[in-house]
Tab-separated table of N, CA and C in Angstrom:
chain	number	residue	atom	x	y	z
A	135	UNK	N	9.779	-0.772	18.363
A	135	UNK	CA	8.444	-1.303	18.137
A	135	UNK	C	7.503	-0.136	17.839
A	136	UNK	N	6.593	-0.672	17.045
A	136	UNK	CA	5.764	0.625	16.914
A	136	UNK	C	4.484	0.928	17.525
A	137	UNK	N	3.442	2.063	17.239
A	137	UNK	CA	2.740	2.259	17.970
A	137	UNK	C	1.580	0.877	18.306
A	138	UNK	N	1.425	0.067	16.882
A	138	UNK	CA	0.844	-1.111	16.952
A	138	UNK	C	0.975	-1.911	16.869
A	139	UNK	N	2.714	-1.971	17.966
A	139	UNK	CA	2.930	-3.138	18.481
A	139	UNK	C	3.604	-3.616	16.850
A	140	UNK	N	3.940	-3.800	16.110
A	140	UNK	CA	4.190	-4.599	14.653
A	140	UNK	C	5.738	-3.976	14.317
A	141	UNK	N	7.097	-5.153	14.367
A	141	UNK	CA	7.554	-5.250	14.686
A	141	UNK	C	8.568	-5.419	13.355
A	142	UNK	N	9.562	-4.222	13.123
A	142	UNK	CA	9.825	-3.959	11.196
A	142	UNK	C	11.014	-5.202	11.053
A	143	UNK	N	11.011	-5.795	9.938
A	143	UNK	CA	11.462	-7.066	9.166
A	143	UNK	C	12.200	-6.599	8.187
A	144	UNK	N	13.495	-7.281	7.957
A	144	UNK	CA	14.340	-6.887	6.615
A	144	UNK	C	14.209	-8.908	5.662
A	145	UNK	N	13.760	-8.298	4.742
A	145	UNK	CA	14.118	-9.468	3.829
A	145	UNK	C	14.332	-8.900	2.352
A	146	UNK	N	15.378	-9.824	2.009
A	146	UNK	CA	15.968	-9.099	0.451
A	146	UNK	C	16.967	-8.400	0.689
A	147	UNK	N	17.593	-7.630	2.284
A	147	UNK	CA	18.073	-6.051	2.014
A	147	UNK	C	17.051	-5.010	2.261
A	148	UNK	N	15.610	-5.764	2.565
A	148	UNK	CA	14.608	-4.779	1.821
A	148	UNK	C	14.343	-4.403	3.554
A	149	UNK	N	13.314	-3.112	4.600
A	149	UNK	CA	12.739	-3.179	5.529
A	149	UNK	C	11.349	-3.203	5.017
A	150	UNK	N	10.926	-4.178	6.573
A	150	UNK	CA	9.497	-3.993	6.078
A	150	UNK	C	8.380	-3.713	7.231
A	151	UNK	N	7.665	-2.894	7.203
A	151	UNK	CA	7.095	-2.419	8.397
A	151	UNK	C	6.350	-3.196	9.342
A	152	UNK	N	5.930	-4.281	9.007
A	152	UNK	CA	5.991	-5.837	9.788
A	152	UNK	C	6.137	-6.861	9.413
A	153	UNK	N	6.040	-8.165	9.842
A	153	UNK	CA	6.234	-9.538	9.709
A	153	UNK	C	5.431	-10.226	8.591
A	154	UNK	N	3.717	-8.932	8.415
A	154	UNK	CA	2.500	-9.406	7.437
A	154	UNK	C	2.920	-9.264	6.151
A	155	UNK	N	3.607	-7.600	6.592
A	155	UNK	CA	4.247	-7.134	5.273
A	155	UNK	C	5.505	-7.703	4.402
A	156	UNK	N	5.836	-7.665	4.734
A	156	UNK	CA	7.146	-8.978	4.651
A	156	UNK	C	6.752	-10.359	3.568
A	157	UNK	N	5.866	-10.993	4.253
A	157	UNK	CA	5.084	-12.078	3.898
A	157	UNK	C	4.064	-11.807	2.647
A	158	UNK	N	3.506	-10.436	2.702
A	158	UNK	CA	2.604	-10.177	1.228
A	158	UNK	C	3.863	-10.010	0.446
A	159	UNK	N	4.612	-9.676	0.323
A	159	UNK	CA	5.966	-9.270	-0.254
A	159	UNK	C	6.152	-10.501	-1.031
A	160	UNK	N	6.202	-11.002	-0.214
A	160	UNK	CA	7.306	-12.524	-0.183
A	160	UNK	C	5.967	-13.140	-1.629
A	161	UNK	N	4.814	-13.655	-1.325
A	161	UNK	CA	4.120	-13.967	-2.318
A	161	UNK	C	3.765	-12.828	-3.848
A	162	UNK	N	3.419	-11.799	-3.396
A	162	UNK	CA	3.961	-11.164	-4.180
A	162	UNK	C	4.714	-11.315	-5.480
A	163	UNK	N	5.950	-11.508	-5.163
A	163	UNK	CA	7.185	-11.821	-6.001
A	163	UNK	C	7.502	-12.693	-6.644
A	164	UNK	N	6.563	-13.627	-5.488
A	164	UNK	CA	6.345	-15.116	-6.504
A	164	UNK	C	5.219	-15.430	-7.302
A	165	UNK	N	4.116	-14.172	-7.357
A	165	UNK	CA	3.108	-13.911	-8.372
A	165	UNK	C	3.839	-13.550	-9.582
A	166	UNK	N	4.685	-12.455	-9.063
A	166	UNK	CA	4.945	-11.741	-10.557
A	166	UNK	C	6.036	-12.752	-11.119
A	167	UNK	N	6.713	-14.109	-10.836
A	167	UNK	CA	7.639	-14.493	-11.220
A	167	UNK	C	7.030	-15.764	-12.351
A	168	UNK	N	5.458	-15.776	-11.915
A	168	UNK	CA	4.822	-16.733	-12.187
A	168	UNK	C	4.329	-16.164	-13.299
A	169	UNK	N	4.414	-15.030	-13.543
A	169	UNK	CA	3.951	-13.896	-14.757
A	169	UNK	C	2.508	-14.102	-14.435
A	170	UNK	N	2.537	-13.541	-12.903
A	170	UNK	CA	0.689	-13.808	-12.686
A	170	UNK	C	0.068	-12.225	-12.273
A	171	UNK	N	1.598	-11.284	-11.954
A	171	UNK	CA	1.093	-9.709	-12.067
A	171	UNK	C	2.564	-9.323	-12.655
A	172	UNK	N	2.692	-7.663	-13.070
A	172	UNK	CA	3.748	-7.222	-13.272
A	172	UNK	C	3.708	-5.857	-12.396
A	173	UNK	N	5.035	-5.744	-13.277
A	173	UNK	CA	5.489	-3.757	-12.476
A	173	UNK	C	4.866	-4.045	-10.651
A	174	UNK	N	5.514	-5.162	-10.383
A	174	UNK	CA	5.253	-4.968	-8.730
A	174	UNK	C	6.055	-3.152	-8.272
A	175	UNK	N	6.018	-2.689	-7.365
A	175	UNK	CA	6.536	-1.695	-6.817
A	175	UNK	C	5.987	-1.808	-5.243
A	176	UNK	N	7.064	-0.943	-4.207
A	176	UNK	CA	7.005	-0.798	-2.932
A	176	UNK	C	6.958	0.518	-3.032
A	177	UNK	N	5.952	0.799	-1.546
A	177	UNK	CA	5.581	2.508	-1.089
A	177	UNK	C	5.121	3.566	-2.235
A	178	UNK	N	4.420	3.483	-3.055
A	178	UNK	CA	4.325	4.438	-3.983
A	178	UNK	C	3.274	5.532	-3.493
A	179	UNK	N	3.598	6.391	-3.525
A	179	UNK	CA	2.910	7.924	-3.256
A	179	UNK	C	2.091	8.409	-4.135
A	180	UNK	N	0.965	8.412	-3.551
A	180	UNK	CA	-0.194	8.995	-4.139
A	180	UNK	C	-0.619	10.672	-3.259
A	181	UNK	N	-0.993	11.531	-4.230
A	181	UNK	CA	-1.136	12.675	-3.491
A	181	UNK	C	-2.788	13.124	-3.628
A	182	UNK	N	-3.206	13.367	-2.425
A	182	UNK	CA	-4.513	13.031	-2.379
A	182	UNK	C	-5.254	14.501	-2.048
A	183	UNK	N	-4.279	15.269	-1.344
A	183	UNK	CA	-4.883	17.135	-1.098
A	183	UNK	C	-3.521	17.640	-1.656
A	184	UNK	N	-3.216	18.856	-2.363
A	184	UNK	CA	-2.493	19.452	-2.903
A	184	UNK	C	-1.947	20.567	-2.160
A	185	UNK	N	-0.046	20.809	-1.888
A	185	UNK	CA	-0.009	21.653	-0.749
A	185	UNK	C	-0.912	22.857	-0.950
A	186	UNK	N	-1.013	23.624	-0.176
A	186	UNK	CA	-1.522	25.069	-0.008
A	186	UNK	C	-1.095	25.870	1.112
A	187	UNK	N	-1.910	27.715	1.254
A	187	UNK	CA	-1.206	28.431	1.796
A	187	UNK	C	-0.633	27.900	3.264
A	188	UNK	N	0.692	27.959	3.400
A	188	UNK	CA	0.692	27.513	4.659
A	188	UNK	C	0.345	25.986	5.197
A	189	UNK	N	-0.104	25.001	4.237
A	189	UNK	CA	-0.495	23.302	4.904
A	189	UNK	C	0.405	22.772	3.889
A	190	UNK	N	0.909	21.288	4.201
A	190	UNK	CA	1.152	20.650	3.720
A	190	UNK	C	0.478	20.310	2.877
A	191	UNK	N	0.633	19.033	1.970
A	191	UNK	CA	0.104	18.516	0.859
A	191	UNK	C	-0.834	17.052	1.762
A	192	UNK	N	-1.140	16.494	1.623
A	192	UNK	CA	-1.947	15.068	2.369
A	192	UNK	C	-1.522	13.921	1.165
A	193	UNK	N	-0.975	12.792	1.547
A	193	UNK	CA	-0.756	11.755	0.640
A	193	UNK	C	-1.091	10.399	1.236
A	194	UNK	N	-1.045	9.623	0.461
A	194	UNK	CA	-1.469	8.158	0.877
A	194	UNK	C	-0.128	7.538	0.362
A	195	UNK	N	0.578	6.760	1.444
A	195	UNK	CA	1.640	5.271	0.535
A	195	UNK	C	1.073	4.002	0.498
A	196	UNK	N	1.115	3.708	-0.684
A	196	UNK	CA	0.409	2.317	-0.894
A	196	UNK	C	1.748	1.467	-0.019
A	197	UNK	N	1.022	0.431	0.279
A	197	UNK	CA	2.287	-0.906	0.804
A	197	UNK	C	2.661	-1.334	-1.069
A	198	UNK	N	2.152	-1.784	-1.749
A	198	UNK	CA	2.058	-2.219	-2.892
A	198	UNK	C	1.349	-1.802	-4.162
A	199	UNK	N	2.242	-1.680	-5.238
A	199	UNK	CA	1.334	-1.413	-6.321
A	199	UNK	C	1.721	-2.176	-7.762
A	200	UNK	N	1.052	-3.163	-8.554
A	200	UNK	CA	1.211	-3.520	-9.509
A	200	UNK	C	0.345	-3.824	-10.430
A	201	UNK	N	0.269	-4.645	-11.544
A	201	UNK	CA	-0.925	-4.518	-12.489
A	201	UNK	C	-1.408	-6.315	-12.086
A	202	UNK	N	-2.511	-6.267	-12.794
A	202	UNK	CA	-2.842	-7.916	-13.155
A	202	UNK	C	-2.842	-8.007	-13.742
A	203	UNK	N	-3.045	-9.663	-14.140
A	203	UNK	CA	-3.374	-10.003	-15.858
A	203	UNK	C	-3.960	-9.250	-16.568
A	204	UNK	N	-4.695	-8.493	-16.203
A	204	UNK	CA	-5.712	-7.981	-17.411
A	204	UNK	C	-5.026	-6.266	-17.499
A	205	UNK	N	-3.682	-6.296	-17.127
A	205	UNK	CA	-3.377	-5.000	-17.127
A	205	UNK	C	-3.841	-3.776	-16.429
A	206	UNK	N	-4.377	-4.676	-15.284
A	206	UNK	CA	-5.345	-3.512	-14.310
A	206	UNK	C	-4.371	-2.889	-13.262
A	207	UNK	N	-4.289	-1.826	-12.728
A	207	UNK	CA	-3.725	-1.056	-11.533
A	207	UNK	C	-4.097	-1.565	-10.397
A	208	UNK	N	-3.679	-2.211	-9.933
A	208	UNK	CA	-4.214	-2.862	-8.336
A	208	UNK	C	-3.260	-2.063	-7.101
A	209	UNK	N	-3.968	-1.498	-5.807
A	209	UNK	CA	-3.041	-1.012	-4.996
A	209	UNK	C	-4.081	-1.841	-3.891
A	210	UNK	N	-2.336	-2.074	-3.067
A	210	UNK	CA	-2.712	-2.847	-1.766
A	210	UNK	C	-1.754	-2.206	-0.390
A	211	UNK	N	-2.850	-2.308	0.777
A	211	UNK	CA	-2.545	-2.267	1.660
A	211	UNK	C	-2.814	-3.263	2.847
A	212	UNK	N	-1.462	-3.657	3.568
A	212	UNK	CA	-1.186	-4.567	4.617
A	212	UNK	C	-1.686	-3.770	5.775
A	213	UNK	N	-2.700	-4.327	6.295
A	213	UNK	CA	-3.158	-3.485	7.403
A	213	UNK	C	-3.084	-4.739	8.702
A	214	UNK	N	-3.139	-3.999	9.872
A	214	UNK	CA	-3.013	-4.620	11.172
A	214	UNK	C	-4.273	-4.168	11.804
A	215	UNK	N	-4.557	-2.893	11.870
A	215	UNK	CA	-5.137	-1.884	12.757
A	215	UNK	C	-5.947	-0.742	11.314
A	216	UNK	N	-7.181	-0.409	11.222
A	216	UNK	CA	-7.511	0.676	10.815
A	216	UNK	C	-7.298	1.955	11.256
A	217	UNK	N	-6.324	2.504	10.780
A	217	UNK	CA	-6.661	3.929	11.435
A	217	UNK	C	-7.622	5.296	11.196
A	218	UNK	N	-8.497	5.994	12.222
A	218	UNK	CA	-8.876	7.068	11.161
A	218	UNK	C	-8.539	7.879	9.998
A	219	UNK	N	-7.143	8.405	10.390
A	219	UNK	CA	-6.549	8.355	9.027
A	219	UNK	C	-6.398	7.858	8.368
A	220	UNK	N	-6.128	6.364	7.994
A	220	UNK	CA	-6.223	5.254	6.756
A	220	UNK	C	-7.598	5.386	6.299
A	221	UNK	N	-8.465	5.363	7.284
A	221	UNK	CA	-9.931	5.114	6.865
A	221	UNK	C	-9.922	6.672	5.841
A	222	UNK	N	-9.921	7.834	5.928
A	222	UNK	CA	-10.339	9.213	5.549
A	222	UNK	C	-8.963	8.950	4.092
A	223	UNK	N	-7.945	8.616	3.965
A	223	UNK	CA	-7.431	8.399	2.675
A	223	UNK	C	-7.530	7.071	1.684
A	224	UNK	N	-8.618	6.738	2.538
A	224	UNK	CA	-8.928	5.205	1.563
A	224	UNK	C	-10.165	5.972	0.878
A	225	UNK	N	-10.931	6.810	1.641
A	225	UNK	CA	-12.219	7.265	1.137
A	225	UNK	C	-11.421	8.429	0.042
A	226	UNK	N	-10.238	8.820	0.641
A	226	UNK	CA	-10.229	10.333	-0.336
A	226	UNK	C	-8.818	9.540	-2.144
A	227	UNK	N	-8.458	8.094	-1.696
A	227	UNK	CA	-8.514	7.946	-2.891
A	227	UNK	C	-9.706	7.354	-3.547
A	228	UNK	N	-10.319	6.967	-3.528
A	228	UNK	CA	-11.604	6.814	-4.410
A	228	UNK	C	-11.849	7.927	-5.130
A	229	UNK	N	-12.057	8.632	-4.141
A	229	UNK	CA	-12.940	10.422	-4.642
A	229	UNK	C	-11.808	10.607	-5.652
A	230	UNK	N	-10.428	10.778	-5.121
A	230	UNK	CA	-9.434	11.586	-6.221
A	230	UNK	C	-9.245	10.682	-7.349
A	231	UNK	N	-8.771	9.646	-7.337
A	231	UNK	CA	-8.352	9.222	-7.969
A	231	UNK	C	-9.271	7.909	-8.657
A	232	UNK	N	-10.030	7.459	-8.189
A	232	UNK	CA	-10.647	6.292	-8.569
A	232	UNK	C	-10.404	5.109	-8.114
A	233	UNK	N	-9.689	4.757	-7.228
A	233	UNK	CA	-8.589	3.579	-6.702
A	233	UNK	C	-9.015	3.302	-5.476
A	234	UNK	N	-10.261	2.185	-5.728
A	234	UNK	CA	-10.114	1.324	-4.292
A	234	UNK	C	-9.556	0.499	-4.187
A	235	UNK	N	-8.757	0.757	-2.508
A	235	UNK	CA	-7.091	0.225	-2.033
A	235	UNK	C	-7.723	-1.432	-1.497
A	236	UNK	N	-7.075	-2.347	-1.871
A	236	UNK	CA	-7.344	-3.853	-1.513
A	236	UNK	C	-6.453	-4.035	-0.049
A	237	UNK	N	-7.023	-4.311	0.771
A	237	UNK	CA	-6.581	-4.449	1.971
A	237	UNK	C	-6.373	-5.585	2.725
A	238	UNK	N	-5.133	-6.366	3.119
A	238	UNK	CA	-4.939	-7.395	2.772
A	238	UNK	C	-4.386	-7.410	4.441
C-alpha cells in the first residue's frame, strides 16, 4: 500500500497506481476507440529542471497523455492527494513548457 493509502491495480496486463487510475484508463480507451481522442499514451516524462553539477535532473510523469479532436496535447493527472511537489511541477510545467496538467 502506499503512502496514500491507494492501492496499485493491474488491468490489461497493465499496473496501475490506483483503483481511480485504472478507471480513467478504462474510459480513456473507450474515448479513443470512439475516435473521440488519439495517441493515448501512459507515464510520459516531461523534464522540467535539466541535470546539473552534481543534482539530478527534476521531471514530471504525466498519468496520461493524448490529443483531442482538435489535435490538441492534453496531459492528465489522476490525483488523490496534492502534493507539494505535484503542486511546484504543475506550476514548473506551465513556466517550461506551456502545459496546464488537467487533473482528474
Amino acid at each position: 500500500m502506499s503512502k496514500y493509502h491507494a492501492k496499485k491495480v493491474m488491468v490489461d496486463g497493465i499496473v496501475f497506481d490506483s483503483k481511480k487510475e485504472a478507471q480513467r484508463y478504462g474510459q480513456l480507451r473507450l474515448m479513443e476507440k470512439a475516435r473521440l481522442i488519439t495517441d493515448l499514451q501512459r507515464q510520459v516524462c516531461f523534464q522540467l529542471i535539466p541535470k546539473q553539477s552534481g543534482e539530478r535532473s527534476c521531471q514530471y510523469i504525466a498519468d496520461f497523455v493524448y490529443r483531442d479532436r482538435d489535435g490538441k496535447t492534453v496531459v492528465e493527472d489522476v490525483k488523490g492527494y496534492r502534493t507539494d511537489a505535484y503542486i511546484i511541477k504543475r506550476k514548473l510545467m506551465l513556466w517550461v513548457h506551456g502545459i496546464r496538467i488537467n487533473e482528474i
